[in-house]
Amino acid sequence: MNSYWQIAVERSGLRLTVMIAVGLCCFMLLTGCQEQAVEQELEPIQFRLQVSDYGLYQRPDNVSEEWSNEAELLRQRRKLELGAQTSFGFRFMLHADPAERPVTLTYTVKPPVSENGLKSLQKKVVVMPEQFPYQGSFIHTLEDADSLVPGTWLIYLKADGELLSRQPFQLLPSVQP
C-alpha cells in the first residue's frame, strides 16, 4: 500500500514537473516571438519633399504614355490653357530619414467632375533605399478629346500611403482666334 501512494505521488509530481516545463517552454516561446516582433518593427520614415518645377511641359515625341518623366518645362504656372497633348505636372526631390527600406510612391491624377465621367488615374513607383535622396517628376498628358476637361486637376503624391503633396492645376478652355 505504501508503494501505491509512493507511485501515485511520484506520478503526480512528474505530471506537475512536466506541466511546469511545458508552461515555461510556452512562456519562453511567446516572449521570444514578442521580442522578435519588436526587433522587426521598423522605425517610421520621415519624408521631406521639395517641389522644384511645376507647370506646363513639353513631352518628348518618342514617349507615347500619359505619364512621362522626360519632359521639358515650358512655363511655370498653375493656370494653363487646355489643348490637345497638354502636359502638366511637377519635379521634386524627396528625402527620407532613415532610408533603410524601399518606399512606394503613388501618384494620383484627379480630374474635375465632368459629364464624360473621367476617372482618377494612378501610378506606383518603388524607390530603393540607395536611391535617396530621390529626384523625380510626374508629368501627365491629356491624350484624347474626352480628357480635355476644363477645371481644377489635382495631382497627389503619397509615400507609403502618407500624403506628401497636393498640386492643383487650373486648366482653362483654349481661346480660339
Short mmCIF file of the C-alpha atoms (twelve columns), coordinates in Angstrom:
data_MODEL
# 
_entry.id   MODEL 
# 
loop_
_atom_site.group_PDB 
_atom_site.id 
_atom_site.type_symbol 
_atom_site.label_atom_id 
_atom_site.label_alt_id 
_atom_site.label_comp_id 
_atom_site.label_asym_id 
_atom_site.label_seq_id 
_atom_site.Cartn_x 
_atom_site.Cartn_y 
_atom_site.Cartn_z 
_atom_site.pdbx_PDB_model_num 
ATOM 1   C CA . MET A 1   0.000   0.000  0.000   1 
ATOM 2   C CA . ASN A 2   2.856   2.315  0.781   1 
ATOM 3   C CA . SER A 3   4.289   1.692  -2.668  1 
ATOM 4   C CA . TYR A 4   0.941   2.547  -4.332  1 
ATOM 5   C CA . TRP A 5   0.867   6.007  -2.709  1 
ATOM 6   C CA . GLN A 6   4.519   6.481  -3.415  1 
ATOM 7   C CA . ILE A 7   3.982   5.722  -7.128  1 
ATOM 8   C CA . ALA A 8   0.887   7.996  -7.245  1 
ATOM 9   C CA . VAL A 9   2.810   10.874 -5.631  1 
ATOM 10  C CA . GLU A 10  5.751   10.340 -7.971  1 
ATOM 11  C CA . ARG A 11  3.414   10.262 -10.974 1 
ATOM 12  C CA . SER A 12  1.587   13.420 -9.873  1 
ATOM 13  C CA . GLY A 13  4.950   15.063 -9.135  1 
ATOM 14  C CA . LEU A 14  6.178   14.037 -12.559 1 
ATOM 15  C CA . ARG A 15  2.958   15.340 -14.078 1 
ATOM 16  C CA . LEU A 16  3.413   18.633 -12.236 1 
ATOM 17  C CA . THR A 17  7.046   18.838 -13.340 1 
ATOM 18  C CA . VAL A 18  6.076   18.168 -16.957 1 
ATOM 19  C CA . MET A 19  3.306   20.781 -16.759 1 
ATOM 20  C CA . ILE A 20  5.726   23.355 -15.339 1 
ATOM 21  C CA . ALA A 21  8.291   22.550 -18.035 1 
ATOM 22  C CA . VAL A 22  5.681   22.841 -20.796 1 
ATOM 23  C CA . GLY A 23  4.420   26.106 -19.312 1 
ATOM 24  C CA . LEU A 24  7.948   27.533 -19.180 1 
ATOM 25  C CA . CYS A 25  8.600   26.482 -22.780 1 
ATOM 26  C CA . CYS A 26  5.373   28.157 -23.911 1 
ATOM 27  C CA . PHE A 27  6.246   31.300 -21.968 1 
ATOM 28  C CA . MET A 28  9.731   31.407 -23.484 1 
ATOM 29  C CA . LEU A 29  8.358   30.885 -26.985 1 
ATOM 30  C CA . LEU A 30  5.759   33.612 -26.574 1 
ATOM 31  C CA . THR A 31  8.170   36.165 -25.142 1 
ATOM 32  C CA . GLY A 32  10.762  35.227 -27.750 1 
ATOM 33  C CA . CYS A 33  8.213   35.851 -30.519 1 
ATOM 34  C CA . GLN A 34  7.299   39.198 -28.989 1 
ATOM 35  C CA . GLU A 35  10.962  40.226 -28.825 1 
ATOM 36  C CA . GLN A 36  11.427  39.126 -32.409 1 
ATOM 37  C CA . ALA A 37  8.336   41.084 -33.489 1 
ATOM 38  C CA . VAL A 38  9.652   44.177 -31.695 1 
ATOM 39  C CA . GLU A 39  13.016  43.760 -33.442 1 
ATOM 40  C CA . GLN A 40  11.261  43.509 -36.828 1 
ATOM 41  C CA . GLU A 41  9.161   46.634 -36.192 1 
ATOM 42  C CA . LEU A 42  10.687  49.305 -38.396 1 
ATOM 43  C CA . GLU A 43  11.350  52.864 -37.401 1 
ATOM 44  C CA . PRO A 44  8.906   55.216 -39.154 1 
ATOM 45  C CA . ILE A 45  10.383  57.126 -42.066 1 
ATOM 46  C CA . GLN A 46  10.281  60.918 -42.016 1 
ATOM 47  C CA . PHE A 47  9.809   62.357 -45.514 1 
ATOM 48  C CA . ARG A 48  10.783  65.817 -46.736 1 
ATOM 49  C CA . LEU A 49  9.611   66.915 -50.187 1 
ATOM 50  C CA . GLN A 50  10.922  69.860 -52.204 1 
ATOM 51  C CA . VAL A 51  8.958   70.755 -55.342 1 
ATOM 52  C CA . SER A 52  11.330  72.422 -57.795 1 
ATOM 53  C CA . ASP A 53  9.393   72.941 -61.047 1 
ATOM 54  C CA . TYR A 54  5.690   72.832 -61.849 1 
ATOM 55  C CA . GLY A 55  3.553   73.869 -64.767 1 
ATOM 56  C CA . LEU A 56  3.296   73.242 -68.494 1 
ATOM 57  C CA . TYR A 57  5.715   70.725 -70.013 1 
ATOM 58  C CA . GLN A 58  6.573   69.526 -73.497 1 
ATOM 59  C CA . ARG A 59  6.683   65.769 -73.717 1 
ATOM 60  C CA . PRO A 60  9.342   64.229 -75.997 1 
ATOM 61  C CA . ASP A 61  7.993   62.915 -79.310 1 
ATOM 62  C CA . ASN A 62  9.243   59.369 -78.650 1 
ATOM 63  C CA . VAL A 63  7.132   58.967 -75.479 1 
ATOM 64  C CA . SER A 64  3.626   57.627 -76.065 1 
ATOM 65  C CA . GLU A 65  2.361   57.223 -72.492 1 
ATOM 66  C CA . GLU A 66  0.090   59.500 -70.457 1 
ATOM 67  C CA . TRP A 67  2.857   59.587 -67.825 1 
ATOM 68  C CA . SER A 68  6.279   60.944 -68.599 1 
ATOM 69  C CA . ASN A 69  9.344   61.853 -66.590 1 
ATOM 70  C CA . GLU A 70  11.304  63.002 -69.638 1 
ATOM 71  C CA . ALA A 71  9.752   66.380 -70.381 1 
ATOM 72  C CA . GLU A 72  10.936  69.953 -70.723 1 
ATOM 73  C CA . LEU A 73  9.393   72.713 -68.597 1 
ATOM 74  C CA . LEU A 74  7.867   75.362 -70.887 1 
ATOM 75  C CA . ARG A 75  6.095   77.640 -68.390 1 
ATOM 76  C CA . GLN A 76  5.983   77.636 -64.606 1 
ATOM 77  C CA . ARG A 77  2.390   78.434 -63.687 1 
ATOM 78  C CA . ARG A 78  -0.738  76.907 -62.155 1 
ATOM 79  C CA . LYS A 79  -3.232  78.191 -64.756 1 
ATOM 80  C CA . LEU A 80  -2.804  76.540 -68.137 1 
ATOM 81  C CA . GLU A 81  -4.629  76.734 -71.440 1 
ATOM 82  C CA . LEU A 82  -6.307  73.459 -72.273 1 
ATOM 83  C CA . GLY A 83  -5.414  71.861 -75.587 1 
ATOM 84  C CA . ALA A 84  -4.625  68.555 -77.244 1 
ATOM 85  C CA . GLN A 85  -1.465  66.978 -75.840 1 
ATOM 86  C CA . THR A 86  -1.345  69.384 -72.868 1 
ATOM 87  C CA . SER A 87  1.299   68.081 -70.451 1 
ATOM 88  C CA . PHE A 88  1.427   69.366 -66.882 1 
ATOM 89  C CA . GLY A 89  2.972   68.284 -63.603 1 
ATOM 90  C CA . PHE A 90  5.944   68.852 -61.322 1 
ATOM 91  C CA . ARG A 91  9.507   67.842 -60.493 1 
ATOM 92  C CA . PHE A 92  10.679  67.195 -56.960 1 
ATOM 93  C CA . MET A 93  13.393  65.993 -54.605 1 
ATOM 94  C CA . LEU A 94  12.331  63.526 -51.883 1 
ATOM 95  C CA . HIS A 95  14.416  62.936 -48.771 1 
ATOM 96  C CA . ALA A 96  13.762  60.010 -46.413 1 
ATOM 97  C CA . ASP A 97  15.157  59.571 -42.911 1 
ATOM 98  C CA . PRO A 98  16.060  56.815 -42.253 1 
ATOM 99  C CA . ALA A 99  16.350  55.446 -45.786 1 
ATOM 100 C CA . GLU A 100 16.601  51.783 -44.806 1 
ATOM 101 C CA . ARG A 101 13.856  50.148 -46.856 1 
ATOM 102 C CA . PRO A 102 12.033  50.520 -50.180 1 
ATOM 103 C CA . VAL A 103 9.321   53.176 -50.342 1 
ATOM 104 C CA . THR A 104 6.286   53.059 -52.638 1 
ATOM 105 C CA . LEU A 105 5.421   56.381 -54.247 1 
ATOM 106 C CA . THR A 106 1.862   56.694 -55.505 1 
ATOM 107 C CA . TYR A 107 0.932   59.396 -57.994 1 
ATOM 108 C CA . THR A 108 -2.769  60.092 -58.491 1 
ATOM 109 C CA . VAL A 109 -4.244  62.454 -61.083 1 
ATOM 110 C CA . LYS A 110 -7.767  63.526 -60.201 1 
ATOM 111 C CA . PRO A 111 -9.672  65.284 -62.980 1 
ATOM 112 C CA . PRO A 112 -12.506 67.719 -62.288 1 
ATOM 113 C CA . VAL A 113 -16.020 66.291 -62.183 1 
ATOM 114 C CA . SER A 114 -17.318 66.175 -65.739 1 
ATOM 115 C CA . GLU A 115 -20.135 64.837 -67.852 1 
ATOM 116 C CA . ASN A 116 -17.864 62.331 -69.571 1 
ATOM 117 C CA . GLY A 117 -17.049 60.695 -66.218 1 
ATOM 118 C CA . LEU A 118 -13.254 60.843 -66.264 1 
ATOM 119 C CA . LYS A 119 -11.752 58.697 -63.531 1 
ATOM 120 C CA . SER A 120 -8.663  59.233 -61.424 1 
ATOM 121 C CA . LEU A 121 -5.500  57.674 -62.778 1 
ATOM 122 C CA . GLN A 122 -2.816  56.166 -60.590 1 
ATOM 123 C CA . LYS A 123 0.804   55.117 -60.980 1 
ATOM 124 C CA . LYS A 124 3.113   53.491 -58.423 1 
ATOM 125 C CA . VAL A 125 6.899   53.581 -58.311 1 
ATOM 126 C CA . VAL A 126 9.118   51.750 -55.815 1 
ATOM 127 C CA . VAL A 127 12.158  53.726 -54.667 1 
ATOM 128 C CA . MET A 128 15.027  51.672 -53.243 1 
ATOM 129 C CA . PRO A 129 16.966  52.927 -50.169 1 
ATOM 130 C CA . GLU A 130 20.125  53.616 -52.179 1 
ATOM 131 C CA . GLN A 131 18.152  55.980 -54.481 1 
ATOM 132 C CA . PHE A 132 17.540  58.551 -51.704 1 
ATOM 133 C CA . PRO A 133 17.536  61.483 -51.946 1 
ATOM 134 C CA . TYR A 134 15.227  60.692 -54.864 1 
ATOM 135 C CA . GLN A 135 14.899  63.143 -57.730 1 
ATOM 136 C CA . GLY A 136 11.637  62.516 -59.527 1 
ATOM 137 C CA . SER A 137 8.943   64.064 -61.623 1 
ATOM 138 C CA . PHE A 138 5.376   63.427 -62.552 1 
ATOM 139 C CA . ILE A 139 4.118   64.794 -65.842 1 
ATOM 140 C CA . HIS A 140 0.596   63.967 -67.066 1 
ATOM 141 C CA . THR A 141 -0.504  64.408 -70.684 1 
ATOM 142 C CA . LEU A 142 -4.099  64.797 -71.837 1 
ATOM 143 C CA . GLU A 143 -4.220  62.315 -74.704 1 
ATOM 144 C CA . ASP A 144 -7.655  62.470 -76.297 1 
ATOM 145 C CA . ALA A 145 -10.626 64.811 -76.746 1 
ATOM 146 C CA . ASP A 146 -12.531 63.170 -73.865 1 
ATOM 147 C CA . SER A 147 -9.792  64.149 -71.413 1 
ATOM 148 C CA . LEU A 148 -9.859  67.840 -72.406 1 
ATOM 149 C CA . VAL A 149 -11.948 68.928 -69.427 1 
ATOM 150 C CA . PRO A 150 -11.534 72.453 -68.041 1 
ATOM 151 C CA . GLY A 151 -11.369 72.899 -64.286 1 
ATOM 152 C CA . THR A 152 -9.027  72.112 -61.428 1 
ATOM 153 C CA . TRP A 153 -6.960  68.980 -61.917 1 
ATOM 154 C CA . LEU A 154 -5.178  67.663 -58.828 1 
ATOM 155 C CA . ILE A 155 -2.009  65.598 -58.658 1 
ATOM 156 C CA . TYR A 156 -1.403  63.829 -55.352 1 
ATOM 157 C CA . LEU A 157 1.912   62.325 -54.297 1 
ATOM 158 C CA . LYS A 158 1.978   59.770 -51.481 1 
ATOM 159 C CA . ALA A 159 4.888   57.856 -49.960 1 
ATOM 160 C CA . ASP A 160 3.882   54.570 -48.308 1 
ATOM 161 C CA . GLY A 161 0.325   55.899 -48.047 1 
ATOM 162 C CA . GLU A 162 1.315   59.219 -46.437 1 
ATOM 163 C CA . LEU A 163 0.167   62.277 -48.417 1 
ATOM 164 C CA . LEU A 164 3.211   64.410 -49.222 1 
ATOM 165 C CA . SER A 165 1.847   66.822 -51.804 1 
ATOM 166 C CA . ARG A 166 -1.339  68.027 -53.464 1 
ATOM 167 C CA . GLN A 167 -0.580  70.007 -56.621 1 
ATOM 168 C CA . PRO A 168 -3.548  71.857 -58.213 1 
ATOM 169 C CA . PHE A 169 -3.573  72.878 -61.875 1 
ATOM 170 C CA . GLN A 170 -6.330  75.093 -63.289 1 
ATOM 171 C CA . LEU A 171 -6.916  74.099 -66.910 1 
ATOM 172 C CA . LEU A 172 -8.751  76.832 -68.807 1 
ATOM 173 C CA . PRO A 173 -10.639 76.416 -72.093 1 
ATOM 174 C CA . SER A 174 -8.471  77.419 -75.036 1 
ATOM 175 C CA . VAL A 175 -9.291  80.745 -76.640 1 
ATOM 176 C CA . GLN A 176 -9.970  80.367 -80.362 1 
ATOM 177 C CA . PRO A 177 -8.805  83.339 -82.530 1 
# 
